[in-house]
Structure formats: structure tokens, C-alpha cells
mmCIF file of C-alpha atoms in Angstrom:
data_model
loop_
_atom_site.group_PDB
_atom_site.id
_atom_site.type_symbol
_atom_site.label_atom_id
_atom_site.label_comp_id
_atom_site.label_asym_id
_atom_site.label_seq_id
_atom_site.Cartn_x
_atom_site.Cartn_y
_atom_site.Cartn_z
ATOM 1 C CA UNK A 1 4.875 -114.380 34.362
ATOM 2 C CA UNK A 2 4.469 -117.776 35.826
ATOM 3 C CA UNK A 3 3.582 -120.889 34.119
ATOM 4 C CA UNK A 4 0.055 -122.095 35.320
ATOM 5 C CA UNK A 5 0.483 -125.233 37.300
ATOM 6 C CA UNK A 6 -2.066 -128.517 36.993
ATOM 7 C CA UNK A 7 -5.254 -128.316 39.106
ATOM 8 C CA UNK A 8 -8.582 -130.548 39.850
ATOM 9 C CA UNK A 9 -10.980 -129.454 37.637
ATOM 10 C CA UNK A 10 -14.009 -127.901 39.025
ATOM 11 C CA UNK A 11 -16.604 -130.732 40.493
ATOM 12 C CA UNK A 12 -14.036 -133.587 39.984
ATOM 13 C CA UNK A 13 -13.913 -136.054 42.588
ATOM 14 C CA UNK A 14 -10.881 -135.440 45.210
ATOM 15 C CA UNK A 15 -8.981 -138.499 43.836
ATOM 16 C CA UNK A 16 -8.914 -137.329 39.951
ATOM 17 C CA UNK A 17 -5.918 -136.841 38.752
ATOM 18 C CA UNK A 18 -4.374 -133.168 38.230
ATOM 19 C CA UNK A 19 -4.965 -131.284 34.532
ATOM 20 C CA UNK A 20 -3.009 -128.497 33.034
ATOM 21 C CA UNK A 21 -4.426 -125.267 31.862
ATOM 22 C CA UNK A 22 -5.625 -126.000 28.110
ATOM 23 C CA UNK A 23 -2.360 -124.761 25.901
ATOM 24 C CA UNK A 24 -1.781 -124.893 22.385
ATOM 25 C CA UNK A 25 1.944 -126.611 21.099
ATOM 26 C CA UNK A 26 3.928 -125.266 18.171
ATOM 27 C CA UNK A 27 6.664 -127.785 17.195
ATOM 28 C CA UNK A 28 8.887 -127.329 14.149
ATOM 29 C CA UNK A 29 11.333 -129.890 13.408
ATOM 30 C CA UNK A 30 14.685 -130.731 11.247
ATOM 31 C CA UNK A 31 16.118 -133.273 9.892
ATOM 32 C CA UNK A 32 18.678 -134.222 12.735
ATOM 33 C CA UNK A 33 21.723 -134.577 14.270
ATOM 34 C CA UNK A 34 24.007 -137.519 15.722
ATOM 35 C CA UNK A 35 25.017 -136.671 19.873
ATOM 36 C CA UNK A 36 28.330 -137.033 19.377
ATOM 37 C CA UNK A 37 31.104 -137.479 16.433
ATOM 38 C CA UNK A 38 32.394 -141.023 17.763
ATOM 39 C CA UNK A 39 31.861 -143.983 16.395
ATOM 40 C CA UNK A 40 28.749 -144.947 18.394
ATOM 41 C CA UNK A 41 27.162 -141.971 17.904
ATOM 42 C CA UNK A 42 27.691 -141.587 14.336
ATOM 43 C CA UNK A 43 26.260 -145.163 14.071
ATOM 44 C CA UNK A 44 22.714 -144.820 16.174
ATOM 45 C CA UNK A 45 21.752 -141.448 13.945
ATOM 46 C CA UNK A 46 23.248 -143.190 10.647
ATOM 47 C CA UNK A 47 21.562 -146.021 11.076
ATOM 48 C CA UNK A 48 18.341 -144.511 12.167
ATOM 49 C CA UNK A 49 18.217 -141.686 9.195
ATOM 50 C CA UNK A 50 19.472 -144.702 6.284
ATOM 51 C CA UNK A 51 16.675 -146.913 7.601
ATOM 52 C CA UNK A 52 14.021 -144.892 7.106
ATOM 53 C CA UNK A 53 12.242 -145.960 4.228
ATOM 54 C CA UNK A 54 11.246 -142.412 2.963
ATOM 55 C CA UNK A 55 15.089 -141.816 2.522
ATOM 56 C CA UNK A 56 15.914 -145.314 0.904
ATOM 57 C CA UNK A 57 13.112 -147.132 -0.372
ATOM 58 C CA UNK A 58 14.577 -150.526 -0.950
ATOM 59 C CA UNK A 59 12.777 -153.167 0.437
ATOM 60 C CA UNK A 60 14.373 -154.226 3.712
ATOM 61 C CA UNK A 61 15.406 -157.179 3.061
ATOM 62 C CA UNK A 62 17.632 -156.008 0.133
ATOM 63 C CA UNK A 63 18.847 -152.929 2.126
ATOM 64 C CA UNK A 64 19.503 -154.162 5.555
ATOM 65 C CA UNK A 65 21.543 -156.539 5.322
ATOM 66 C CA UNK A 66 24.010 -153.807 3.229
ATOM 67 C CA UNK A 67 23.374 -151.228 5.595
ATOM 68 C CA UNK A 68 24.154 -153.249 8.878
ATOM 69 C CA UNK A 69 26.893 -155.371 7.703
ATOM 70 C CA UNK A 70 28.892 -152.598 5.261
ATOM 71 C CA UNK A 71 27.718 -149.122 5.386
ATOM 72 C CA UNK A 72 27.565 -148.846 9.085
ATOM 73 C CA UNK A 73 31.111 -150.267 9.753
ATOM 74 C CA UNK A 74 32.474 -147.816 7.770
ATOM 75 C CA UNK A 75 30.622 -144.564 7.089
ATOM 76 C CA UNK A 76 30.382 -143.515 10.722
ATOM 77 C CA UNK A 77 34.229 -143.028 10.889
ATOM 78 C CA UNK A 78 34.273 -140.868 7.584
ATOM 79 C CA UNK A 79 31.019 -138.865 8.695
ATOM 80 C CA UNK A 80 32.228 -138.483 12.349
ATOM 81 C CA UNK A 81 35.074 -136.904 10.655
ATOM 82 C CA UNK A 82 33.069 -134.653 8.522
ATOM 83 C CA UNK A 83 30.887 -133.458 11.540
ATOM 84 C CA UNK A 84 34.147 -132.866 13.877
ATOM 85 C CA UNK A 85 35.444 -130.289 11.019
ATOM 86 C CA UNK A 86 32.389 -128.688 12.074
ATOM 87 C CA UNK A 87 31.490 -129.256 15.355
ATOM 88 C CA UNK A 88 30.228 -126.204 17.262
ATOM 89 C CA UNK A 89 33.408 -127.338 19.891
ATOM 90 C CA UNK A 90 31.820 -124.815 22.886
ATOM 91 C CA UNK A 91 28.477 -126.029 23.266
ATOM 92 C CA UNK A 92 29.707 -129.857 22.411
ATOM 93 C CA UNK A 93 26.680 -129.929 19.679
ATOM 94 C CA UNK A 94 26.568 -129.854 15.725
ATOM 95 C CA UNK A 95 26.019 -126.180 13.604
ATOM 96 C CA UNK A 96 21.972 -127.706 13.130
ATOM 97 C CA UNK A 97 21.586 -128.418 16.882
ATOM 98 C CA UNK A 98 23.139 -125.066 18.091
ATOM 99 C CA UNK A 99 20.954 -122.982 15.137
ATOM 100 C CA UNK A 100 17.865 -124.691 15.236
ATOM 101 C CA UNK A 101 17.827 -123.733 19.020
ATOM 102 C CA UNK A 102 18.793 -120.162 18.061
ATOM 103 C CA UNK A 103 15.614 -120.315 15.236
ATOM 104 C CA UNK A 104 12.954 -121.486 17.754
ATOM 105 C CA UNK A 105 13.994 -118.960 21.004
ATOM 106 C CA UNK A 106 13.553 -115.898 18.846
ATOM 107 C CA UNK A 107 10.206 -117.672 17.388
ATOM 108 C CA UNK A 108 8.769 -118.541 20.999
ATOM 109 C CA UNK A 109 9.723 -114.860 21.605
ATOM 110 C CA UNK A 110 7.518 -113.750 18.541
ATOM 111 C CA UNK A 111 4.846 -115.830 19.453
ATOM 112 C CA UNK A 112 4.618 -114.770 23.039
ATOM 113 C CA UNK A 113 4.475 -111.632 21.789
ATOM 114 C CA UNK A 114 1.136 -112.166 19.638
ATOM 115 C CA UNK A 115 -0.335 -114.964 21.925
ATOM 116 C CA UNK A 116 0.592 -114.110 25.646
ATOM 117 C CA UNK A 117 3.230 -116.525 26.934
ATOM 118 C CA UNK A 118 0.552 -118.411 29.345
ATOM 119 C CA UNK A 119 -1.380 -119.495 25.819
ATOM 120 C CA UNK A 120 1.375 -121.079 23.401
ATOM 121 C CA UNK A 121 4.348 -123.626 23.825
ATOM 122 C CA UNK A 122 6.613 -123.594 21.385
ATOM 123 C CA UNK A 123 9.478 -126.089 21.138
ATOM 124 C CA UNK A 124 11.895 -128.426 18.146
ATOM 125 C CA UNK A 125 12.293 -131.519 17.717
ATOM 126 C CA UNK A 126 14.430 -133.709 14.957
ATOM 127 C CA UNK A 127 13.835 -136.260 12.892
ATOM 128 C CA UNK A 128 16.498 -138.750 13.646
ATOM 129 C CA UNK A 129 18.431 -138.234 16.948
ATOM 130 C CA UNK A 130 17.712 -136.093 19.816
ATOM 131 C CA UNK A 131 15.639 -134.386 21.153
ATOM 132 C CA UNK A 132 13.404 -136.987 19.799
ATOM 133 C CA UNK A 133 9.705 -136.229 18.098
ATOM 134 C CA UNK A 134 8.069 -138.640 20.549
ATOM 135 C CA UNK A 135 9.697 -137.303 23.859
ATOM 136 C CA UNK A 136 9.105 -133.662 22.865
ATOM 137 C CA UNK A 137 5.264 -134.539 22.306
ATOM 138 C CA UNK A 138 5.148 -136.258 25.523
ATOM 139 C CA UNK A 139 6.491 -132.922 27.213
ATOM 140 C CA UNK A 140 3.705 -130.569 25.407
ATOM 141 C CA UNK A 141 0.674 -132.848 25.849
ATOM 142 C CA UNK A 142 2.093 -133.360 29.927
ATOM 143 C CA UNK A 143 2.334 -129.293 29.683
ATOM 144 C CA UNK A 144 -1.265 -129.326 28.726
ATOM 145 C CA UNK A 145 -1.037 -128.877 24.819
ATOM 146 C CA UNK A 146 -4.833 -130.238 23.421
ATOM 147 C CA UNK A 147 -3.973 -128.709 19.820
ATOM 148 C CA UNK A 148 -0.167 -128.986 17.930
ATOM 149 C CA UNK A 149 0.483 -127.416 14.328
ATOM 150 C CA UNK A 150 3.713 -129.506 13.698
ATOM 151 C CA UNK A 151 6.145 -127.453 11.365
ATOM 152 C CA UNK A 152 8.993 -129.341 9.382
ATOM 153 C CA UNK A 153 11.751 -126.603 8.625
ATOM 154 C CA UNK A 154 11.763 -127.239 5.235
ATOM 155 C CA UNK A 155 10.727 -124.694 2.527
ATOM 156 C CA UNK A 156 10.722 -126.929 -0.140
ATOM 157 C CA UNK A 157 8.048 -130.556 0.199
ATOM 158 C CA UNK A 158 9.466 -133.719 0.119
ATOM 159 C CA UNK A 159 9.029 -137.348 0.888
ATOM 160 C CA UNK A 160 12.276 -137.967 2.442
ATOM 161 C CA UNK A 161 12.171 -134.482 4.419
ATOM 162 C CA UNK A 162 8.699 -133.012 4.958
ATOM 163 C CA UNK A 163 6.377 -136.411 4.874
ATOM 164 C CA UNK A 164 8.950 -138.349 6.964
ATOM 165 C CA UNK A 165 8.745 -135.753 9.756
ATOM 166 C CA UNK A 166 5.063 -135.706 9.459
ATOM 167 C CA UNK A 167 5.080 -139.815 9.316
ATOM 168 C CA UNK A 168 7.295 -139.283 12.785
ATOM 169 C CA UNK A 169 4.766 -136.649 14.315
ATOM 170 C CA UNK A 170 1.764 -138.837 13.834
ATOM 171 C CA UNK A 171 3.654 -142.076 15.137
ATOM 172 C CA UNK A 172 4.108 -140.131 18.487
ATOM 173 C CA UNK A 173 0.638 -138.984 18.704
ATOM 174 C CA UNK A 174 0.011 -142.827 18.506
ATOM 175 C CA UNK A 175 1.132 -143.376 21.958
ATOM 176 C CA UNK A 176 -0.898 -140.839 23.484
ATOM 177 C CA UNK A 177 -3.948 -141.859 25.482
ATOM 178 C CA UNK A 178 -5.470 -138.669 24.935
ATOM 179 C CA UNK A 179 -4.611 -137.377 21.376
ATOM 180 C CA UNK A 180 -4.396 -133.894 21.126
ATOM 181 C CA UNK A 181 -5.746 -132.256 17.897
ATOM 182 C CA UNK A 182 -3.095 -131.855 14.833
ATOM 183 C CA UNK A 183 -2.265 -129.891 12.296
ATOM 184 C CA UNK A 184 0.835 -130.140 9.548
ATOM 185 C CA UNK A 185 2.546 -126.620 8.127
ATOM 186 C CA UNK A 186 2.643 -126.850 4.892
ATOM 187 C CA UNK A 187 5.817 -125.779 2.443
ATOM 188 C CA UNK A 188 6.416 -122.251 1.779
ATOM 189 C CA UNK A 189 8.802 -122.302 -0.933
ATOM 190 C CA UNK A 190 7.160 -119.518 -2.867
ATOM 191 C CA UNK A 191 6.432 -117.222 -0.194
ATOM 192 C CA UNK A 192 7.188 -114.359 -1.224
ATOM 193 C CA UNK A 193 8.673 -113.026 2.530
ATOM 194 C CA UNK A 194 10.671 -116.234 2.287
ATOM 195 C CA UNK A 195 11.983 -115.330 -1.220
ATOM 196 C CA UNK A 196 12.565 -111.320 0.190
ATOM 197 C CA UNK A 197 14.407 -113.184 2.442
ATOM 198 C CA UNK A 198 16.576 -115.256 0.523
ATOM 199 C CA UNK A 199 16.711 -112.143 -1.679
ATOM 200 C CA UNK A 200 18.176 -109.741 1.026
ATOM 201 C CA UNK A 201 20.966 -112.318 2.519
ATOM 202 C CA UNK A 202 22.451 -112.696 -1.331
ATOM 203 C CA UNK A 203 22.671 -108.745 -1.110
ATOM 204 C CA UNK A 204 24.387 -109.251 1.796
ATOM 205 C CA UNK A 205 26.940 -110.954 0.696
ATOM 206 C CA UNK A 206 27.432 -109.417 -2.809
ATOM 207 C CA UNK A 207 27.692 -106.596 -1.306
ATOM 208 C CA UNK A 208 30.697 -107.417 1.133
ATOM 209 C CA UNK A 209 32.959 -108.764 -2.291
ATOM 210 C CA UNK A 210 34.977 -106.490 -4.330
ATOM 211 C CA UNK A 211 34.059 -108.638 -7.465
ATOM 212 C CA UNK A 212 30.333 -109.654 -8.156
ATOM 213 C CA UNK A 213 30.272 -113.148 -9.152
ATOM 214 C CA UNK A 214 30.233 -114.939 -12.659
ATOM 215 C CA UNK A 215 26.942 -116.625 -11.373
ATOM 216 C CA UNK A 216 24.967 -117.801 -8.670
ATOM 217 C CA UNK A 217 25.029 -121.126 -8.049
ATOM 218 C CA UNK A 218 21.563 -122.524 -6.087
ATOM 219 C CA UNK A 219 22.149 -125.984 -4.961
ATOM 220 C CA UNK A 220 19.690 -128.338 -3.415
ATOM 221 C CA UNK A 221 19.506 -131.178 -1.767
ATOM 222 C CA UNK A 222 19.455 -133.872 -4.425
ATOM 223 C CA UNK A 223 17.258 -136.946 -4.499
ATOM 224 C CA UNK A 224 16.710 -140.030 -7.135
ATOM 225 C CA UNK A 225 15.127 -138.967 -10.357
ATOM 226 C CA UNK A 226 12.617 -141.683 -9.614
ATOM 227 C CA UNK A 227 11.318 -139.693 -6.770
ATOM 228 C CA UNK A 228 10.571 -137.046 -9.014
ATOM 229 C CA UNK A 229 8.490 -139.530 -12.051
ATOM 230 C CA UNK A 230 6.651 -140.721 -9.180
ATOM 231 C CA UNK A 231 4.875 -137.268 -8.204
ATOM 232 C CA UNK A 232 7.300 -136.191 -5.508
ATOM 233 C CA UNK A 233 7.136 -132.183 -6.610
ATOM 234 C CA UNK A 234 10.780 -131.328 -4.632
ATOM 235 C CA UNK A 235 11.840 -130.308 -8.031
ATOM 236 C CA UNK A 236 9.797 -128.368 -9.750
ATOM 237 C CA UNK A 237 9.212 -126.586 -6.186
ATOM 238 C CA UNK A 238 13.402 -125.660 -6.383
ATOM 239 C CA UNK A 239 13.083 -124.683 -9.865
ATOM 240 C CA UNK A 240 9.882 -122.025 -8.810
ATOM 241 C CA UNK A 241 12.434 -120.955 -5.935
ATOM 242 C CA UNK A 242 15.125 -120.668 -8.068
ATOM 243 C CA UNK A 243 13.066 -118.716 -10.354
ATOM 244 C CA UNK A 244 11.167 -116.385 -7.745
ATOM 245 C CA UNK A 245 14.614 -115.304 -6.555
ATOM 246 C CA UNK A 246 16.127 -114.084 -9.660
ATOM 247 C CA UNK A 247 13.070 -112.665 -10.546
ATOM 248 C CA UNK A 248 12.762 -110.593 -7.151
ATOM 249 C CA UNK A 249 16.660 -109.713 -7.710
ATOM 250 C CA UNK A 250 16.328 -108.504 -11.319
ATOM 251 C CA UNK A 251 18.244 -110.623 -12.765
ATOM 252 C CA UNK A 252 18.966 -112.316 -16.199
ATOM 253 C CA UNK A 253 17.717 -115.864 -16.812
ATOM 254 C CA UNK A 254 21.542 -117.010 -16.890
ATOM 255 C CA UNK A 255 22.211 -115.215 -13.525
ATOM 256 C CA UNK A 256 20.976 -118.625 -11.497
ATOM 257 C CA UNK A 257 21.733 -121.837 -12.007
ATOM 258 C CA UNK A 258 19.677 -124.439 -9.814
ATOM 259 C CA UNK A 259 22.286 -127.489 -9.136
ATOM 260 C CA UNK A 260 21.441 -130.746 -6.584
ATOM 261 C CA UNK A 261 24.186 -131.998 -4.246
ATOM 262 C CA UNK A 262 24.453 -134.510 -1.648
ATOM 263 C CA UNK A 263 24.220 -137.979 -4.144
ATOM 264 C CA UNK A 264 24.128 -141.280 -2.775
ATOM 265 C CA UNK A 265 24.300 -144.515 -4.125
ATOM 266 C CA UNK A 266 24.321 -145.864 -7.845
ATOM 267 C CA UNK A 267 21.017 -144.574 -8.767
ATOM 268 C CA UNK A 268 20.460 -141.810 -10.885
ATOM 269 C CA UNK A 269 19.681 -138.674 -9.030
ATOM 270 C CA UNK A 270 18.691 -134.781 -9.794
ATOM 271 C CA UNK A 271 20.678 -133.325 -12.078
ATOM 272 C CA UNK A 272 22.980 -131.246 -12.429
ATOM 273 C CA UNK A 273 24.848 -132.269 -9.873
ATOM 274 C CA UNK A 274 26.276 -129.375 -8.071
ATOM 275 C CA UNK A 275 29.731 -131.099 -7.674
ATOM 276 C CA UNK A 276 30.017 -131.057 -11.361
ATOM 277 C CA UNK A 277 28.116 -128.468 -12.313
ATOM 278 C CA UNK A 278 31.040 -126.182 -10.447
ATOM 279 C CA UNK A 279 34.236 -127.515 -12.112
ATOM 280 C CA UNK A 280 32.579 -127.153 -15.583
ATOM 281 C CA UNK A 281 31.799 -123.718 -14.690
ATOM 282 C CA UNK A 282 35.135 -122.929 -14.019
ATOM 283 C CA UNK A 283 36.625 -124.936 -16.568
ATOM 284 C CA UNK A 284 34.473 -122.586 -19.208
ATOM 285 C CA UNK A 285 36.088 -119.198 -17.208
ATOM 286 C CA UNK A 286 33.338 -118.821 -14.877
ATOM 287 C CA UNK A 287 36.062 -117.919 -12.131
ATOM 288 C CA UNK A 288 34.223 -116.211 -9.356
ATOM 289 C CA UNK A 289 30.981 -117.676 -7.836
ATOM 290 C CA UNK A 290 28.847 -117.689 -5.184
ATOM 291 C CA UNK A 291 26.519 -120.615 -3.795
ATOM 292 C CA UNK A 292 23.435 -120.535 -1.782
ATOM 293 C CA UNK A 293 21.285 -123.503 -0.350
ATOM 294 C CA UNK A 294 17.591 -122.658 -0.329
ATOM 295 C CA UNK A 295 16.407 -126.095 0.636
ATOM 296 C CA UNK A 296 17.786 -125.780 3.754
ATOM 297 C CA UNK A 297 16.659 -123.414 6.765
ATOM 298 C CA UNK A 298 19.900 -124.260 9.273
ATOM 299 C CA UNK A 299 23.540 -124.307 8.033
ATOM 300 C CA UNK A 300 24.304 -127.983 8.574
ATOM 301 C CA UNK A 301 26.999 -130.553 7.634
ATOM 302 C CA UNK A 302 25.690 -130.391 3.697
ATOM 303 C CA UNK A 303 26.399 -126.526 3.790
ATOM 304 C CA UNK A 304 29.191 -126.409 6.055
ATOM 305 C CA UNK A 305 31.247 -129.066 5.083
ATOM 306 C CA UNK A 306 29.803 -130.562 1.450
ATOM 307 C CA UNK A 307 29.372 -127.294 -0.019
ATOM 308 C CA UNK A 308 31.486 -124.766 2.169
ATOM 309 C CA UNK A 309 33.996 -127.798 1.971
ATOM 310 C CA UNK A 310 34.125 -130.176 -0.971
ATOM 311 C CA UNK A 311 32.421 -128.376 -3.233
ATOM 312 C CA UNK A 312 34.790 -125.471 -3.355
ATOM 313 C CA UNK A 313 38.045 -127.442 -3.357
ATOM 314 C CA UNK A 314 36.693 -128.941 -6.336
ATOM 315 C CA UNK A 315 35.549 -125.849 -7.511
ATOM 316 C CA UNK A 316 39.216 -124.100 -6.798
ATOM 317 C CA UNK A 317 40.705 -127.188 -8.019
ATOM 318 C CA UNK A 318 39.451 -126.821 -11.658
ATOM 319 C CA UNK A 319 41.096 -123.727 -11.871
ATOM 320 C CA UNK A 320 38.290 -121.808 -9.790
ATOM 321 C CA UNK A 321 39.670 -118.558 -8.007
ATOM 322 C CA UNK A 322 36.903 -117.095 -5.804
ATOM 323 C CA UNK A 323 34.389 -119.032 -4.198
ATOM 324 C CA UNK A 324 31.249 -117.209 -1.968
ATOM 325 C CA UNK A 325 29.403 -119.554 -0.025
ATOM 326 C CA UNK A 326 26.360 -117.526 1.357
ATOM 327 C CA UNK A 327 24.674 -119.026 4.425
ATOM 328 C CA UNK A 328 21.543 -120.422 5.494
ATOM 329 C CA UNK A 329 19.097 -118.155 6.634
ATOM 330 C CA UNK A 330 19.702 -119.486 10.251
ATOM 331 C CA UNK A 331 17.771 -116.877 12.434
ATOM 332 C CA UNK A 332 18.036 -113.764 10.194
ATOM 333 C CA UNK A 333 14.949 -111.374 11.557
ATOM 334 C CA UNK A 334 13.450 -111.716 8.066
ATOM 335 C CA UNK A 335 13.624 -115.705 7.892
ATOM 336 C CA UNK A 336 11.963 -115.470 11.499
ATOM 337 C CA UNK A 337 9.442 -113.364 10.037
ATOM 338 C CA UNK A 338 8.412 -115.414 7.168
ATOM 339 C CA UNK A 339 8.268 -118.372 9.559
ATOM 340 C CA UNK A 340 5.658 -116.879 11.876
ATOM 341 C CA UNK A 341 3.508 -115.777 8.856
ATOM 342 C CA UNK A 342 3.364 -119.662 8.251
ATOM 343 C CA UNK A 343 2.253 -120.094 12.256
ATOM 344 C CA UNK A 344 -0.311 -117.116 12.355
ATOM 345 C CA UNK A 345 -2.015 -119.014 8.753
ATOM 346 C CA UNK A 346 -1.967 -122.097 10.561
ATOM 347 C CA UNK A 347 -2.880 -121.490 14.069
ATOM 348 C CA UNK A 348 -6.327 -119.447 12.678
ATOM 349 C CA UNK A 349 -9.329 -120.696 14.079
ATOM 350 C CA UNK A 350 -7.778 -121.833 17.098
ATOM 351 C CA UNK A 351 -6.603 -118.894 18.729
ATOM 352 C CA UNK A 352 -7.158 -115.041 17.259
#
């Protein structure tokens, strides 16, 4: 089927300019990804995620000056080397870039499938990096998109994830002359196809070992404890995920442990920290272990190289012996199912 091109709309004078057919956008968005491992690269994307004040929330002129002068002449050469350990080497692109694009094809298939493919335009765009939030919202409103739901791959809310995506989305719609109606999708941490989800990849992978694991280690993406006494509810919606999981598995209350990686800076953070929470574990004879990362929706350089990486040479290197990472929930059928459940909700009452 062909897309419908601009026309004049009925009556309009012969000089007014062309209009596309009236569509409705579905953009969902992740956190990002630098274009290249060099230097350079690394440096724009660092620079732009570690200045966004959702992320670090020091005033500027404390921050800056740190940032520009010692952070950025030195972390993009460690983090370029991080992201070339996983760099999907083919396509030229990072694990997030090459997923994400996987996630949203099979979704814009789904949603053809209950809208028409003439009715709904469904696209990604990332935080920090490319493509960029603004150019992808110029394409949809140019492609004739009066009404976007915006959805930020995250399951779990918070500031530095879910509000500074949505902070991003409305900053585009600034520069529009004609502002198309728009609507945020919410978290769905508890969902309980999400869960069945998360549920059904751990069987997966349990049942592939010869040994079931000591424990089940669910790390999160940490953030300052401050975050948390100041109403941001990431944590208490990890511990509900954490909890709805081993519930829906059947578990014992020791059977999950809910850990936060990724720390940064002095500050305190979420704890435990996963990092540490795995060489105590097998320091006490917890041996065999799996991990799983719930907070995130793509396999990225925090699961593939922090966790998959790191966190299991220091796991092995207490005296750890077998070490399960199971993955992100990438494109799994039932991950893309859960997701479109969130779309239907949210696209009610503007198209049936």
C-alpha cells in the first residue's frame, strides 16, 4: 500500500501550501547512544548525557567547569573502549542502536496490523545522540502526524530516564509552528504481561543450565539516594518488580535479591550495590548465579559490558564459579506484546 502524498485541501486557494493526510505518530525513545567509539564521538554523547541536569543536578557552575575541563578529557577514551568491546562491528552501530531498531520494526508491524498502515507512524528516537528527538518530530509532523503518544522505553519512572525524555519531547514540540497534540506513556513496571515476560525469559535461561542457580540477582540501574528522599519513586517501583517476579515464579522471598549498579561519583547512591552485592555472595558460598536487568528494555553497554563484563569478573574473582547473565528482553514476542498493550491504552479515544 502506498503512503498518501500531500494535497491542497478542498476550497484552498491555488497558492496554499500542500497538507498531508491527518496521521497519528507513535515515538518511543531510549536513553542513547554515541555515533562512533572515537574520541570525538564518545565526547559529543558524553558530554550531552552528563550535562543534562536530570542526570547530574549540580548547579552548572559547580559541574561544568569539572565536566569540560576533567571528565571529558578522559572518560571518552575509557568509555570508547568499553563500547568497542561491544560494538555491533557489522552494522558499525552500538547493541542499543541495532535492538532498539529491531524493537520498533516488529512494533510498527503490530500496529499496522490493528490500525491500517495508511493511519499510524511509528518511529524511535534517543535521548542523547542520534537519531535526535527533535529531528524525528520534525519528520512525523512533515509526514502529517496532528497527535503523538511519546513512549520512553523504560519500565520503571524516573527523573533521569523517563522525565528527561519527556522534558526532550516537549522541547521539540516547542519549535513547531503547528503543535501537534501530545500524549506521554506512562511506566509499566507492574504490568503484569511485562512481569509474564520477564518471568518466561528467566525460564529460559534456567532451563538451558545444568545447575539452577544459588540466587537471582536483579540489578538496576542505580541513582543517588537523594533522588529517592526527594519523591523520585524509581525504587520502590524496582522493589514491586522485583517482587511481582518472584511472586509470578513461585519463589521464596530469598530467591531475588534486587541490587543497583552503574554508580557515579562520591555521592551516596542505591544500595546494595550490585558490584558488591556479588562478591559477598560468593564469598558466603553462593557459587552459581544468575543476573537479570529489569530496568532496562535493550541490552546496552550497562548489560553487556558492566554486568555481562565487570560484574562477573568480580563475581568469578571472589571465588565465584558460574555466572548466568540473562538478557534484556530486546524484541522477545512477549516484551512486544506488553509494549503494544501500553499503545492500544494510550492511543484510546483517538483512534478505535
Amino acid at each position: 500500500m502506498t503512503e498518501e502524498r500531500p494535497a491542497r485541501l478542498a476550497h484552498a486557494p491555488a497558492d496554499h501550501p500542500m497538507v498531508p493526510p491527518a496521521k497519528i505518530g507513535v515515538l518511543f525513545a531510549n536513553l542513547g547512544t554515541p555515533d562512533a567509539t572515537d574520541y570525538w564521538s564518545m565526547r559529543r554523547y558524553l558530554n550531552e548525557f552528563l550535562s543534562d541536569q536530570r542526570v547530574i543536578d549540580i548547579p552548572s557552575w559547580k559541574w561544568q567547569p569539572l565536566l569540560q575541563l576533567i571528565i571529558l578529557s578522559k572518560r571518552p577514551f575509557t568509555s570508547g573502549e568499553n563500547y568497542r568491546s561491544i560494538w555491533n562491528e557489522e552494522l558499525d552501530e552500538s547493541p542499543l542502536m541495532t535492538i532498539t531498531r529491531q524493537q520498533v520494526t516488529k512494533l510498527r508491524k503490530a500496529v499496522d496490523t490493528r490500525y491500517g498502515k495508511d493511519n499510524v507512524v511509528v518511529d524511535f528516537c534517543m535521548r542523547y545522540g542520534n537519531p535526535s528527538t527533535h529531528d524525528v518530530i520534525e519528520e512525523m509532523v512533515a509526514k502529517g502526524c496532528e497527535r503523538i503518544l511519546f513512549f520512553p522505553l523504560y519500565p520503571q519512572y524516573a527523573g533521569a530516564t523517563s522525565a528527561t525524555a519527556n522534558d526532550q519531547f516537549f522541547r521539540a514540540l516547542m519549535a513547531q509552528k503547528r503543535q501537534p497534540a501530545a500524549r506521554t506513556a506512562p511506566e509499566y513496571f507492574a504490568r503484569p504481561s511485562y512481569i509474564e515476560a520477564l518471568a518466561q525469559s528467566v525460564e529460559r535461561a534456567y532451563a538451558d543450565l545444568e545447575r539452577r542457580p544459588d540466587v537471582l540477582v536483579a540489578s538496576y540501574h542505580g541513582m543517588p539516594s537523594r533522588y529517592h528522599r526527594e519523591g523520585d519513586p524509581y525504587h520502590c517501583q524496582c522493589q514491586k518488580t522485583s517482587r511481582l517476579l518472584r511472586e509470578r515464579l513461585g519463589w521464596d522471598k530469598d530467591g531475588i535479591d534486587t541490587t543497583f549498579q552503574s554508580v557515579f561519583g562520591r555521592e551516596e547512591w542505591l544500595r546494595p550495590y550490585t558490584v558488591e552485592h556479588v562478591v559477598k555472595l560468593a564469598q558466603a558460598g553462593k557459587k552459581n548465579i544468575a543476573v537479570i536487568s529489569p530496568a532496562f528494555s535493550a541490552d546496552c553497554i550497562e548489560t553487556l559490558e558492566e554486568i555481562n563484563g565487570e560484574i562477573r569478573e568480580a563475581f568469578e574473582e571472589a571465588g565465584g564459579e558460574f555466572f548466568t547473565y540473562v538478557p534484556c528482553l530486546n524484541d522477545d514476542d512477549a516484551h512486544i506484546a506488553a509494549l503494544m498493550e501500553v499503545v492500544e491504552e494510550n492511543l484510546c479515544g483517538w483512534i478505535c
